[in-house]
PDB file of C-alpha atoms in Angstrom:
ATOM      1  CA  GLN A   3     -14.496  14.251  12.105  1.00 40.00           C
ATOM      2  CA  ALA A   4     -16.576  11.839  14.145  1.00 46.00           C
ATOM      3  CA  HIS A   5     -19.605  12.418  11.882  1.00 49.00           C
ATOM      4  CA  GLU A   6     -17.830  12.235   8.531  1.00 49.00           C
ATOM      5  CA  ARG A   7     -17.601   9.131   6.381  1.00 51.00           C
ATOM      6  CA  CYS A   8     -13.991  10.043   5.612  1.00 56.00           C
ATOM      7  CA  ASP A   9     -11.455  12.665   6.666  1.00 50.00           C
ATOM      8  CA  ASP A  10     -11.122  15.542   4.206  1.00 51.00           C
ATOM      9  CA  GLY A  11      -8.400  17.231   6.249  1.00 50.00           C
ATOM     10  CA  ASN A  12     -10.350  19.994   7.972  1.00 51.00           C
ATOM     11  CA  ARG A  13     -11.835  20.230  11.449  1.00 51.00           C
ATOM     12  CA  GLN A  14     -15.451  20.744  10.408  1.00 55.00           C
ATOM     13  CA  ASP A  15     -17.805  17.838  11.006  1.00 54.00           C
ATOM     14  CA  SER A  16     -20.631  17.106   8.574  1.00 56.00           C
ATOM     15  CA  ASP A  17     -19.420  19.599   5.975  1.00 55.00           C
ATOM     16  CA  GLY A  18     -20.619  17.637   2.958  1.00 52.00           C
ATOM     17  CA  CYS A  19     -17.578  15.425   2.677  1.00 51.00           C
ATOM     18  CA  ALA A  20     -19.702  12.279   2.839  1.00 47.00           C
ATOM     19  CA  ALA A  21     -21.303  12.975  -0.541  1.00 49.00           C
ATOM     20  CA  PHE A  22     -18.033  12.685  -2.475  1.00 50.00           C
ATOM     21  CA  CYS A  23     -15.031  11.863  -0.306  1.00 58.00           C
ATOM     22  CA  GLY A  24     -13.576   8.395  -0.563  1.00 60.00           C
ATOM     23  CA  ILE A  25     -15.389   7.208  -3.695  1.00 70.00           C
ATOM     24  CA  GLY A  26     -12.271   7.047  -5.858  1.00 91.00           C
ATOM     25  CA  VAL A  27     -12.239   9.713  -8.557  1.00 95.00           C
ATOM     26  CA  VAL A  28     -10.465   8.393 -11.662  1.00 96.00           C
ATOM     27  CA  GLN A  29     -11.257  11.126 -14.207  1.00 97.00           C
ATOM     28  CA  LEU A  30     -12.155  14.801 -14.183  1.00 97.00           C
ATOM     29  CA  ALA A  31     -13.804  16.782 -16.998  1.00 98.00           C
ATOM     30  CA  VAL A  32     -14.015  20.575 -16.797  1.00 97.00           C
ATOM     31  CA  GLY A  33     -16.465  22.718 -18.746  1.00 96.00           C
ATOM     32  CA  LEU A  34     -17.303  26.398 -18.508  1.00 95.00           C
ATOM     33  CA  ALA A  35     -18.036  27.055 -14.804  1.00 96.00           C
ATOM     34  CA  SER A  36     -18.851  23.399 -14.076  1.00 97.00           C
ATOM     35  CA  CYS A  37     -17.025  20.127 -13.470  1.00 98.00           C
ATOM     36  CA  CYS A  38     -17.822  16.430 -13.578  1.00 98.00           C
ATOM     37  CA  ALA A  39     -15.884  13.503 -12.153  1.00 98.00           C
ATOM     38  CA  ARG A  40     -16.006   9.806 -13.008  1.00 97.00           C
ATOM     39  CA  THR A  41     -15.457   7.408 -10.137  1.00 96.00           C
ATOM     40  CA  ALA A  42     -13.897   3.976  -9.890  1.00 95.00           C
ATOM     41  CA  SER A  43     -17.445   2.630  -9.518  1.00 95.00           C
ATOM     42  CA  LYS A  44     -18.227   4.084 -13.002  1.00 97.00           C
ATOM     43  CA  GLN A  45     -20.632   6.747 -11.754  1.00 97.00           C
ATOM     44  CA  VAL A  46     -20.513  10.447 -12.632  1.00 98.00           C
ATOM     45  CA  TYR A  47     -20.816  13.371 -10.208  1.00 97.00           C
ATOM     46  CA  CYS A  48     -21.140  17.009 -11.322  1.00 97.00           C
ATOM     47  CA  TRP A  49     -21.118  20.408  -9.660  1.00 98.00           C
ATOM     48  CA  GLY A  50     -21.007  24.114 -10.560  1.00 97.00           C
ATOM     49  CA  ARG A  51     -23.173  26.234 -12.812  1.00 97.00           C
ATOM     50  CA  ASN A  52     -26.284  24.572 -14.271  1.00 96.00           C
ATOM     51  CA  ASN A  53     -27.867  27.285 -16.445  1.00 94.00           C
ATOM     52  CA  LYS A  54     -27.769  25.044 -19.547  1.00 92.00           C
ATOM     53  CA  ALA A  55     -28.564  21.774 -17.724  1.00 93.00           C
ATOM     54  CA  GLN A  56     -24.878  20.839 -17.899  1.00 95.00           C
ATOM     55  CA  LEU A  57     -24.986  19.013 -14.557  1.00 97.00           C
ATOM     56  CA  GLY A  58     -27.368  16.346 -15.889  1.00 96.00           C
ATOM     57  CA  LEU A  59     -29.970  17.042 -13.232  1.00 95.00           C
ATOM     58  CA  PRO A  60     -33.722  17.581 -13.736  1.00 89.00           C
ATOM     59  CA  ASP A  61     -33.524  21.278 -12.822  1.00 91.00           C
ATOM     60  CA  ARG A  62     -31.327  24.295 -13.519  1.00 91.00           C
ATOM     61  CA  GLN A  63     -30.138  24.831  -9.941  1.00 95.00           C
ATOM     62  CA  ASN A  64     -26.416  25.437  -9.462  1.00 97.00           C
ATOM     63  CA  ARG A  65     -24.660  22.914  -7.211  1.00 97.00           C
ATOM     64  CA  HIS A  66     -21.826  23.743  -4.832  1.00 95.00           C
ATOM     65  CA  GLN A  67     -21.243  20.094  -3.952  1.00 95.00           C
ATOM     66  CA  ALA A  68     -20.676  17.093  -6.147  1.00 96.00           C
ATOM     67  CA  THR A  69     -24.039  15.564  -7.060  1.00 96.00           C
ATOM     68  CA  LEU A  70     -24.622  12.141  -8.594  1.00 97.00           C
ATOM     69  CA  VAL A  71     -25.855  12.334 -12.196  1.00 97.00           C
ATOM     70  CA  PRO A  72     -28.823   9.967 -12.438  1.00 96.00           C
ATOM     71  CA  GLY A  73     -28.864   7.424 -15.238  1.00 93.00           C
ATOM     72  CA  VAL A  74     -25.116   7.402 -15.866  1.00 96.00           C
ATOM     73  CA  GLU A  75     -24.025   4.079 -14.416  1.00 95.00           C
ATOM     74  CA  GLY A  76     -21.251   2.165 -16.150  1.00 97.00           C
ATOM     75  CA  ALA A  77     -19.274   5.178 -17.439  1.00 98.00           C
ATOM     76  CA  ILE A  78     -15.761   4.299 -18.667  1.00 98.00           C
ATOM     77  CA  ASP A  79     -14.825   7.697 -20.145  1.00 98.00           C
ATOM     78  CA  LEU A  80     -15.987  11.272 -19.693  1.00 98.00           C
ATOM     79  CA  GLY A  81     -15.622  14.444 -21.740  1.00 98.00           C
ATOM     80  CA  ALA A  82     -16.551  18.105 -21.303  1.00 98.00           C
ATOM     81  CA  GLY A  83     -17.583  20.610 -23.916  1.00 95.00           C
ATOM     82  CA  HIS A  84     -18.372  24.269 -23.465  1.00 94.00           C
ATOM     83  CA  GLU A  85     -21.622  23.707 -21.512  1.00 95.00           C
ATOM     84  CA  PHE A  86     -22.268  19.997 -21.999  1.00 95.00           C
ATOM     85  CA  TYR A  87     -20.830  16.613 -21.024  1.00 97.00           C
ATOM     86  CA  CYS A  88     -20.753  13.175 -22.614  1.00 97.00           C
ATOM     87  CA  ALA A  89     -19.902   9.792 -21.110  1.00 98.00           C
ATOM     88  CA  LEU A  90     -18.855   6.593 -22.861  1.00 98.00           C
ATOM     89  CA  MET A  91     -20.646   3.681 -21.261  1.00 98.00           C
ATOM     90  CA  GLU A  92     -19.281   0.161 -20.865  1.00 98.00           C
ATOM     91  CA  THR A  93     -22.077  -0.975 -23.225  1.00 98.00           C
ATOM     92  CA  GLY A  94     -20.556   0.993 -26.125  1.00 98.00           C
ATOM     93  CA  ARG A  95     -23.278   3.646 -25.963  1.00 98.00           C
ATOM     94  CA  VAL A  96     -22.581   7.348 -25.417  1.00 98.00           C
ATOM     95  CA  THR A  97     -24.834   9.514 -23.282  1.00 97.00           C
ATOM     96  CA  CYS A  98     -24.753  13.332 -23.264  1.00 96.00           C
ATOM     97  CA  TRP A  99     -26.446  16.158 -21.373  1.00 96.00           C
ATOM     98  CA  GLY A 100     -26.448  19.957 -21.231  1.00 94.00           C
ATOM     99  CA  ASP A 101     -26.454  22.568 -24.009  1.00 92.00           C
ATOM    100  CA  SER A 102     -27.326  21.264 -27.468  1.00 85.00           C
ATOM    101  CA  THR A 103     -27.549  24.555 -29.332  1.00 82.00           C
ATOM    102  CA  TRP A 104     -25.059  23.199 -31.881  1.00 84.00           C
ATOM    103  CA  GLY A 105     -26.196  19.556 -31.746  1.00 84.00           C
ATOM    104  CA  ALA A 106     -23.355  18.506 -29.457  1.00 86.00           C
ATOM    105  CA  LEU A 107     -25.559  16.028 -27.575  1.00 89.00           C
ATOM    106  CA  GLY A 108     -26.102  13.844 -30.637  1.00 89.00           C
ATOM    107  CA  PHE A 109     -29.882  13.652 -30.703  1.00 84.00           C
ATOM    108  CA  GLY A 110     -32.828  15.606 -32.021  1.00 70.00           C
ATOM    109  CA  SER A 111     -33.297  19.307 -31.647  1.00 67.00           C
ATOM    110  CA  GLY A 112     -33.600  21.790 -28.844  1.00 70.00           C
ATOM    111  CA  PRO A 113     -31.207  23.972 -26.903  1.00 70.00           C
ATOM    112  CA  SER A 114     -30.571  21.724 -23.881  1.00 79.00           C
ATOM    113  CA  ASN A 115     -31.395  18.454 -22.205  1.00 78.00           C
ATOM    114  CA  HIS A 116     -31.679  18.301 -18.428  1.00 80.00           C
ATOM    115  CA  VAL A 117     -30.983  14.603 -18.044  1.00 88.00           C
ATOM    116  CA  PRO A 118     -28.501  12.352 -19.848  1.00 94.00           C
ATOM    117  CA  ARG A 119     -29.758  10.859 -23.083  1.00 93.00           C
ATOM    118  CA  LEU A 120     -28.200   8.337 -25.463  1.00 94.00           C
ATOM    119  CA  VAL A 121     -26.610   9.544 -28.702  1.00 95.00           C
ATOM    120  CA  GLU A 122     -28.756   8.338 -31.590  1.00 91.00           C
ATOM    121  CA  GLY A 123     -27.468   5.349 -33.571  1.00 93.00           C
ATOM    122  CA  LEU A 124     -24.202   4.915 -31.681  1.00 96.00           C
ATOM    123  CA  VAL A 125     -24.052   1.495 -30.037  1.00 97.00           C
ATOM    124  CA  ASP A 126     -20.439   0.387 -30.522  1.00 98.00           C
ATOM    125  CA  ALA A 127     -18.163   3.211 -29.363  1.00 98.00           C
ATOM    126  CA  VAL A 128     -14.740   2.372 -27.918  1.00 98.00           C
ATOM    127  CA  ALA A 129     -13.347   5.916 -27.488  1.00 98.00           C
ATOM    128  CA  LEU A 130     -14.797   9.374 -26.953  1.00 98.00           C
ATOM    129  CA  GLY A 131     -13.547  12.887 -27.677  1.00 96.00           C
ATOM    130  CA  VAL A 132     -15.407  16.070 -26.757  1.00 95.00           C
ATOM    131  CA  GLY A 133     -14.687  19.568 -28.062  1.00 91.00           C
ATOM    132  CA  PHE A 134     -16.071  23.051 -27.562  1.00 90.00           C
ATOM    133  CA  THR A 135     -19.357  22.495 -29.479  1.00 88.00           C
ATOM    134  CA  HIS A 136     -18.930  19.005 -30.926  1.00 90.00           C
ATOM    135  CA  SER A 137     -18.164  15.408 -29.991  1.00 93.00           C
ATOM    136  CA  CYS A 138     -16.583  12.429 -31.744  1.00 93.00           C
ATOM    137  CA  ALA A 139     -16.362   8.713 -31.089  1.00 96.00           C
ATOM    138  CA  VAL A 140     -14.349   5.829 -32.475  1.00 97.00           C
ATOM    139  CA  ARG A 141     -16.444   2.773 -33.304  1.00 97.00           C
ATOM    140  CA  VAL A 142     -15.420  -0.872 -32.842  1.00 97.00           C
ATOM    141  CA  GLY A 143     -14.356  -1.165 -36.509  1.00 94.00           C
ATOM    142  CA  GLY A 144     -12.134   1.932 -36.281  1.00 94.00           C
ATOM    143  CA  GLU A 145     -14.530   4.355 -37.972  1.00 93.00           C
ATOM    144  CA  LEU A 146     -14.632   7.878 -36.598  1.00 92.00           C
ATOM    145  CA  VAL A 147     -18.017   9.580 -36.237  1.00 92.00           C
ATOM    146  CA  CYS A 148     -18.717  13.130 -35.097  1.00 89.00           C
ATOM    147  CA  TRP A 149     -21.695  15.311 -34.277  1.00 89.00           C
ATOM    148  CA  GLY A 150     -22.319  18.895 -33.201  1.00 88.00           C
ATOM    149  CA  ARG A 151     -21.339  22.150 -34.853  1.00 81.00           C
ATOM    150  CA  ASP A 152     -20.363  21.345 -38.424  1.00 67.00           C
ATOM    151  CA  SER A 153     -17.049  22.867 -39.253  1.00 62.00           C
ATOM    152  CA  SER A 154     -13.649  21.881 -40.503  1.00 57.00           C
ATOM    153  CA  ALA A 155     -12.787  21.119 -36.861  1.00 58.00           C
ATOM    154  CA  ILE A 156     -14.686  17.824 -36.999  1.00 60.00           C
ATOM    155  CA  GLY A 157     -14.157  16.991 -40.679  1.00 61.00           C
ATOM    156  CA  VAL A 158     -17.852  16.501 -41.392  1.00 60.00           C
ATOM    157  CA  TRP A 159     -20.275  18.900 -43.033  1.00 58.00           C
ATOM    158  CA  SER A 160     -24.007  18.898 -42.609  1.00 57.00           C
ATOM    159  CA  PRO A 161     -25.817  17.495 -45.639  1.00 57.00           C
ATOM    160  CA  HIS A 162     -28.152  20.489 -45.295  1.00 55.00           C
ATOM    161  CA  GLY A 163     -25.432  23.139 -45.415  1.00 57.00           C
ATOM    162  CA  GLN A 164     -24.222  25.142 -42.439  1.00 60.00           C
ATOM    163  CA  GLY A 165     -25.930  23.960 -39.304  1.00 65.00           C
ATOM    164  CA  PRO A 166     -25.581  21.504 -36.464  1.00 76.00           C
ATOM    165  CA  LEU A 167     -25.116  17.777 -36.998  1.00 78.00           C
ATOM    166  CA  ARG A 168     -27.602  16.379 -34.526  1.00 80.00           C
ATOM    167  CA  SER A 169     -26.571  12.746 -34.987  1.00 83.00           C
ATOM    168  CA  PRO A 170     -23.227  11.055 -35.666  1.00 88.00           C
ATOM    169  CA  LEU A 171     -21.825  11.125 -39.210  1.00 81.00           C
ATOM    170  CA  GLN A 172     -18.723   9.256 -40.323  1.00 86.00           C
ATOM    171  CA  VAL A 173     -15.628  11.349 -40.955  1.00 84.00           C
ATOM    172  CA  PRO A 174     -14.616  10.536 -44.546  1.00 80.00           C
ATOM    173  CA  GLU A 175     -11.204   9.796 -45.998  1.00 72.00           C
ATOM    174  CA  LEU A 176      -9.331   8.616 -42.946  1.00 69.00           C
ATOM    175  CA  PRO A 177      -6.467   6.193 -43.708  1.00 62.00           C
TER     176      PRO A 177
END
């Protein structure tokens, strides 16, 4: 292990350990055939399948080693959906990347976004929850907002009928 930054317990030098070992993983989020980890330094690393841009990288290449997601500095929470991820930032913003077929990324239209992008209109989030095809956040004042596939699962229905909620809407009638 003379060439490794840290000892990962095997006898193979320079086996990729330096890219991830010893950075202090504090949270893991697991999607379909991909994973992301949040570190103590508030960065996010992802690896696995990338067919829907779920690794937050500017291409659709699969990764077999943890790779830093650019533009996600200051992450304090992390969630995984089916083929997308969202991170709550220390600024109160939420950034998402990956498959947006059902609006789960919280912005505009289109099937996927290769790089993390901020959820529209959400600047004061204090908690984050991510489901199969939707996401929700708690705002500073205690209001719950959700976006993604509109169904009874998130308690919000699209004002246009069945279809994705592409930006956060408040969940009504919470005590």
